[in-house]
Tab-separated table of N, CA and C in Angstrom:
chain	number	residue	atom	x	y	z
A	2	MET	N	6.247	114.434	178.633
A	2	MET	CA	5.532	113.887	177.651
A	2	MET	C	4.860	114.922	176.845
A	3	PRO	N	4.944	115.053	175.511
A	3	PRO	CA	4.252	115.952	174.973
A	3	PRO	C	2.946	115.596	174.767
A	4	ALA	N	1.995	116.774	174.511
A	4	ALA	CA	0.470	116.463	174.241
A	4	ALA	C	0.168	115.571	173.073
A	5	TRP	N	0.914	115.591	172.147
A	5	TRP	CA	0.634	114.833	170.955
A	5	TRP	C	0.797	113.140	171.073
A	6	SER	N	1.892	112.972	171.953
A	6	SER	CA	2.195	111.714	172.229
A	6	SER	C	1.452	111.023	173.335
A	7	LEU	N	0.827	111.958	174.281
A	7	LEU	CA	-0.331	111.347	175.038
A	7	LEU	C	-1.660	110.859	174.408
A	8	ILE	N	-1.835	111.866	173.226
A	8	ILE	CA	-3.059	111.691	172.334
A	8	ILE	C	-2.861	110.559	171.456
A	9	ALA	N	-1.827	110.208	170.940
A	9	ALA	CA	-1.349	108.990	170.159
A	9	ALA	C	-1.451	107.788	170.866
A	10	TRP	N	-0.970	107.764	172.076
A	10	TRP	CA	-0.977	106.612	173.034
A	10	TRP	C	-2.621	106.485	173.235
A	11	LEU	N	-3.228	107.313	173.602
A	11	LEU	CA	-4.638	107.006	174.077
A	11	LEU	C	-5.605	106.609	172.711
A	12	VAL	N	-5.182	107.284	171.555
A	12	VAL	CA	-6.001	106.709	170.427
A	12	VAL	C	-5.459	105.386	169.870
A	13	ILE	N	-4.143	104.828	170.320
A	13	ILE	CA	-3.669	103.479	169.888
A	13	ILE	C	-4.418	102.683	170.936
A	14	GLY	N	-4.464	102.844	172.358
A	14	GLY	CA	-5.146	102.083	173.364
A	14	GLY	C	-6.648	101.978	172.955
A	15	ALA	N	-7.354	102.787	172.353
A	15	ALA	CA	-8.735	102.795	172.008
A	15	ALA	C	-8.957	102.027	170.715
A	16	VAL	N	-7.882	101.943	169.914
A	16	VAL	CA	-8.163	101.026	168.764
A	16	VAL	C	-7.711	99.727	169.116
A	17	ALA	N	-6.710	99.398	170.026
A	17	ALA	CA	-6.489	98.068	170.518
A	17	ALA	C	-7.731	97.644	171.418
A	18	GLY	N	-8.379	98.377	171.922
A	18	GLY	CA	-9.616	97.759	172.917
A	18	GLY	C	-10.558	97.195	171.862
A	19	LEU	N	-10.788	98.054	170.904
A	19	LEU	CA	-11.897	97.569	169.758
A	19	LEU	C	-11.445	96.608	169.250
A	20	LEU	N	-10.294	96.387	168.677
A	20	LEU	CA	-9.512	95.266	167.885
A	20	LEU	C	-9.878	94.042	168.888
A	21	ALA	N	-9.483	94.051	170.160
A	21	ALA	CA	-9.273	93.010	171.030
A	21	ALA	C	-10.775	92.451	171.177
A	22	ARG	N	-11.603	93.375	171.363
A	22	ARG	CA	-13.277	92.873	171.386
A	22	ARG	C	-13.505	92.093	170.282
A	23	ARG	N	-13.233	92.689	169.109
A	23	ARG	CA	-13.474	91.624	167.978
A	23	ARG	C	-12.785	90.504	167.928
A	24	LEU	N	-11.805	90.109	168.481
A	24	LEU	CA	-10.970	89.033	168.521
A	24	LEU	C	-11.527	88.208	169.401
A	25	ILE	N	-11.952	88.584	170.486
A	25	ILE	CA	-12.647	87.880	171.503
A	25	ILE	C	-13.911	87.572	171.213
A	26	GLY	N	-14.588	88.377	170.599
A	26	GLY	CA	-16.163	88.228	170.544
A	26	GLY	C	-16.992	88.421	171.683
A	27	GLY	N	-18.123	88.366	171.276
A	27	GLY	CA	-19.110	88.270	172.575
A	27	GLY	C	-19.654	89.609	172.784
A	28	VAL	N	-20.713	89.958	173.542
A	28	VAL	CA	-21.124	90.909	174.214
A	28	VAL	C	-20.128	91.875	175.331
A	29	PRO	N	-19.557	92.954	175.093
A	29	PRO	CA	-18.623	93.357	176.082
A	29	PRO	C	-19.572	93.804	177.358
A	30	PRO	N	-19.154	93.288	178.617
A	30	PRO	CA	-19.934	93.303	179.629
A	30	PRO	C	-19.889	94.815	180.432
A	31	TYR	N	-18.747	95.509	179.843
A	31	TYR	CA	-18.967	96.890	180.389
A	31	TYR	C	-19.021	97.937	179.237
A	32	GLY	N	-19.290	97.374	178.108
A	32	GLY	CA	-19.924	98.094	177.153
A	32	GLY	C	-18.386	98.672	176.030
A	33	THR	N	-18.651	99.373	175.139
A	33	THR	CA	-17.693	99.865	174.216
A	33	THR	C	-16.509	100.774	174.839
A	34	VAL	N	-17.383	101.434	175.695
A	34	VAL	CA	-16.426	102.564	176.475
A	34	VAL	C	-15.546	101.777	177.464
A	35	GLY	N	-15.774	100.617	177.903
A	35	GLY	CA	-15.148	99.794	178.988
A	35	GLY	C	-14.053	99.161	178.047
A	36	ASP	N	-14.133	98.650	176.959
A	36	ASP	CA	-13.295	98.052	176.253
A	36	ASP	C	-12.285	98.972	175.878
A	37	ILE	N	-12.597	100.400	175.550
A	37	ILE	CA	-11.497	101.216	175.212
A	37	ILE	C	-10.587	101.632	176.384
A	38	ILE	N	-11.431	101.574	177.539
A	38	ILE	CA	-10.369	101.851	178.762
A	38	ILE	C	-9.575	100.797	178.945
A	39	LEU	N	-10.130	99.420	178.555
A	39	LEU	CA	-9.379	98.152	178.833
A	39	LEU	C	-8.071	98.338	177.890
A	40	GLY	N	-8.442	98.859	176.610
A	40	GLY	CA	-7.266	98.986	175.715
A	40	GLY	C	-6.122	99.688	176.030
A	41	ILE	N	-6.646	100.615	176.504
A	41	ILE	CA	-5.421	101.757	176.852
A	41	ILE	C	-4.927	101.305	178.065
A	42	ALA	N	-5.423	100.556	179.044
A	42	ALA	CA	-4.471	99.929	180.016
A	42	ALA	C	-3.931	98.492	179.465
A	43	GLY	N	-4.413	97.979	178.675
A	43	GLY	CA	-3.874	96.797	177.815
A	43	GLY	C	-2.459	97.213	177.206
A	44	GLY	N	-2.467	98.503	176.581
A	44	GLY	CA	-1.168	98.946	176.233
A	44	GLY	C	-0.038	99.139	177.509
A	45	VAL	N	-0.488	99.318	178.501
A	45	VAL	CA	0.493	99.564	179.437
A	45	VAL	C	0.877	98.237	179.810
A	46	VAL	N	-0.066	96.884	180.196
A	46	VAL	CA	0.214	95.583	180.287
A	46	VAL	C	1.055	95.085	179.435
A	47	GLY	N	0.633	95.132	177.961
A	47	GLY	CA	1.466	94.557	177.169
A	47	GLY	C	2.883	94.950	177.195
A	48	GLY	N	3.047	96.202	177.234
A	48	GLY	CA	4.296	96.758	177.356
A	48	GLY	C	5.078	96.190	178.501
A	49	PHE	N	4.586	96.156	179.535
A	49	PHE	CA	4.996	95.408	180.907
A	49	PHE	C	5.652	94.005	180.501
A	50	LEU	N	4.463	93.199	180.222
A	50	LEU	CA	4.921	91.885	179.614
A	50	LEU	C	5.978	91.718	178.807
A	51	LEU	N	5.981	92.522	177.751
A	51	LEU	CA	6.962	92.443	176.648
A	51	LEU	C	8.290	92.526	177.421
A	52	ALA	N	8.538	93.611	178.288
A	52	ALA	CA	9.728	94.051	179.070
A	52	ALA	C	10.033	92.975	179.986
A	53	ALA	N	9.106	92.360	180.404
A	53	ALA	CA	9.530	91.310	181.588
A	53	ALA	C	10.108	90.016	180.947
A	54	SER	N	9.620	90.027	179.471
A	54	SER	CA	10.023	88.744	178.928
A	54	SER	C	11.371	88.944	178.136
A	55	GLY	N	11.924	90.159	178.183
A	55	GLY	CA	13.194	90.562	177.798
A	55	GLY	C	13.105	91.051	176.214
A	56	VAL	N	11.865	91.541	175.589
A	56	VAL	CA	11.906	92.182	174.501
A	56	VAL	C	12.041	93.533	174.642
A	57	PRO	N	13.218	94.254	174.204
A	57	PRO	CA	13.407	95.542	174.623
A	57	PRO	C	12.279	96.636	173.770
A	58	GLY	N	11.783	97.293	174.747
A	58	GLY	CA	10.653	98.313	174.169
A	58	GLY	C	9.546	97.803	173.079
A	59	THR	N	9.049	98.671	172.333
A	59	THR	CA	7.982	98.395	171.663
A	59	THR	C	8.835	98.011	170.472
A	60	VAL	N	8.479	97.088	169.640
A	60	VAL	CA	9.166	96.393	168.551
A	60	VAL	C	8.409	96.980	167.166
A	61	GLY	N	8.945	97.643	166.422
A	61	GLY	CA	8.420	98.052	165.060
A	61	GLY	C	7.484	99.254	164.920
A	62	GLY	N	7.863	100.195	165.661
A	62	GLY	CA	7.246	101.493	165.644
A	62	GLY	C	5.613	101.436	166.022
A	63	LEU	N	4.888	102.363	165.234
A	63	LEU	CA	3.238	102.263	165.443
A	63	LEU	C	2.760	100.905	165.473
A	64	ILE	N	2.966	100.156	164.240
A	64	ILE	CA	2.523	98.833	164.335
A	64	ILE	C	2.928	97.853	165.695
A	65	GLY	N	4.165	97.852	165.727
A	65	GLY	CA	4.507	97.383	166.906
A	65	GLY	C	3.828	97.618	168.267
A	66	THR	N	3.696	98.870	168.375
A	66	THR	CA	3.067	99.423	169.623
A	66	THR	C	1.729	98.858	169.526
A	67	LEU	N	0.677	99.020	168.378
A	67	LEU	CA	-0.541	98.628	168.320
A	67	LEU	C	-0.516	96.917	168.508
A	68	VAL	N	0.153	96.159	168.286
A	68	VAL	CA	0.164	94.848	168.439
A	68	VAL	C	0.344	94.526	169.833
A	69	THR	N	1.113	95.212	170.550
A	69	THR	CA	1.591	95.166	171.875
A	69	THR	C	0.294	95.428	172.791
A	70	ALA	N	-0.209	96.516	172.381
A	70	ALA	CA	-1.308	97.074	172.975
A	70	ALA	C	-2.722	96.062	172.847
A	71	VAL	N	-2.848	95.389	171.740
A	71	VAL	CA	-3.956	94.278	171.623
A	71	VAL	C	-3.480	93.111	172.202
A	72	ILE	N	-2.449	92.862	172.279
A	72	ILE	CA	-2.091	91.465	173.244
A	72	ILE	C	-2.484	91.955	174.640
A	73	GLY	N	-2.052	93.090	175.077
A	73	GLY	CA	-2.303	93.339	176.474
A	73	GLY	C	-3.871	93.624	176.784
A	74	ALA	N	-4.747	94.031	175.621
A	74	ALA	CA	-5.971	94.245	175.943
A	74	ALA	C	-6.717	92.991	175.685
A	75	VAL	N	-6.642	92.286	174.836
A	75	VAL	CA	-7.094	90.731	174.761
A	75	VAL	C	-6.934	90.279	176.258
A	76	LEU	N	-5.688	90.139	176.711
A	76	LEU	CA	-5.673	89.584	178.045
A	76	LEU	C	-6.544	90.419	179.179
A	77	LEU	N	-6.488	91.557	178.975
A	77	LEU	CA	-7.533	92.375	180.213
A	77	LEU	C	-8.972	91.846	180.067
A	78	ILE	N	-9.274	92.090	178.624
A	78	ILE	CA	-10.818	92.019	178.468
A	78	ILE	C	-11.123	90.460	178.718
A	79	TRP	N	-10.375	89.547	178.255
A	79	TRP	CA	-10.593	88.190	178.557
A	79	TRP	C	-10.688	88.078	180.213
A	80	LEU	N	-9.660	88.757	180.953
A	80	LEU	CA	-9.891	88.478	182.405
A	80	LEU	C	-11.171	89.340	182.959
A	81	SER	N	-11.422	90.220	182.163
A	81	SER	CA	-12.731	90.947	182.856
A	81	SER	C	-13.972	90.117	182.553
A	82	ASN	N	-14.040	89.572	181.260
A	82	ASN	CA	-15.327	88.645	181.240
A	82	ASN	C	-15.128	87.512	182.238
A	83	ARG	N	-13.976	86.680	182.518
A	83	ARG	CA	-14.219	85.848	183.581
A	83	ARG	C	-14.498	86.505	184.885
A	84	LEU	N	-14.015	87.552	185.223
A	84	LEU	CA	-14.368	88.003	186.410
A	84	LEU	C	-15.952	88.362	186.766
A	85	LYS	N	-16.264	88.848	185.590
A	85	LYS	CA	-17.822	89.432	185.353
A	85	LYS	C	-18.549	88.011	185.745
A	86	ILE	N	-18.408	86.859	184.972
A	86	ILE	CA	-18.899	85.752	184.782
A	86	ILE	C	-19.199	85.277	186.318
A	87	LYS	N	-17.627	85.175	186.927
A	87	LYS	CA	-17.925	84.665	188.450
A	87	LYS	C	-18.491	85.403	189.112
A	88	SER	N	-18.738	86.674	189.025
A	88	SER	CA	-19.284	87.722	190.113
A	88	SER	C	-20.870	87.607	189.935
A	89	SER	N	-21.377	87.007	188.859
A	89	SER	CA	-22.605	87.064	188.512
A	89	SER	C	-23.492	86.133	189.292
């Protein structure tokens, strides 16, 4: 994987994490950095979920990749909020 590709993937994941937090709202239990990390992981989760549902790859280039990452980030941030509430 070229370095620019990895950097683009990290930036898209970071933006997805910030957008996902805006969609969910509330105070981030792990802070903004935690949301960014969950956004990056959300890109992986979103891609996996789309592949598992039969959607081939990322659809729509950059915008499709961002939407996929936001969907995965929303899921992970929502789950992290639920886990944080139950563990408190």
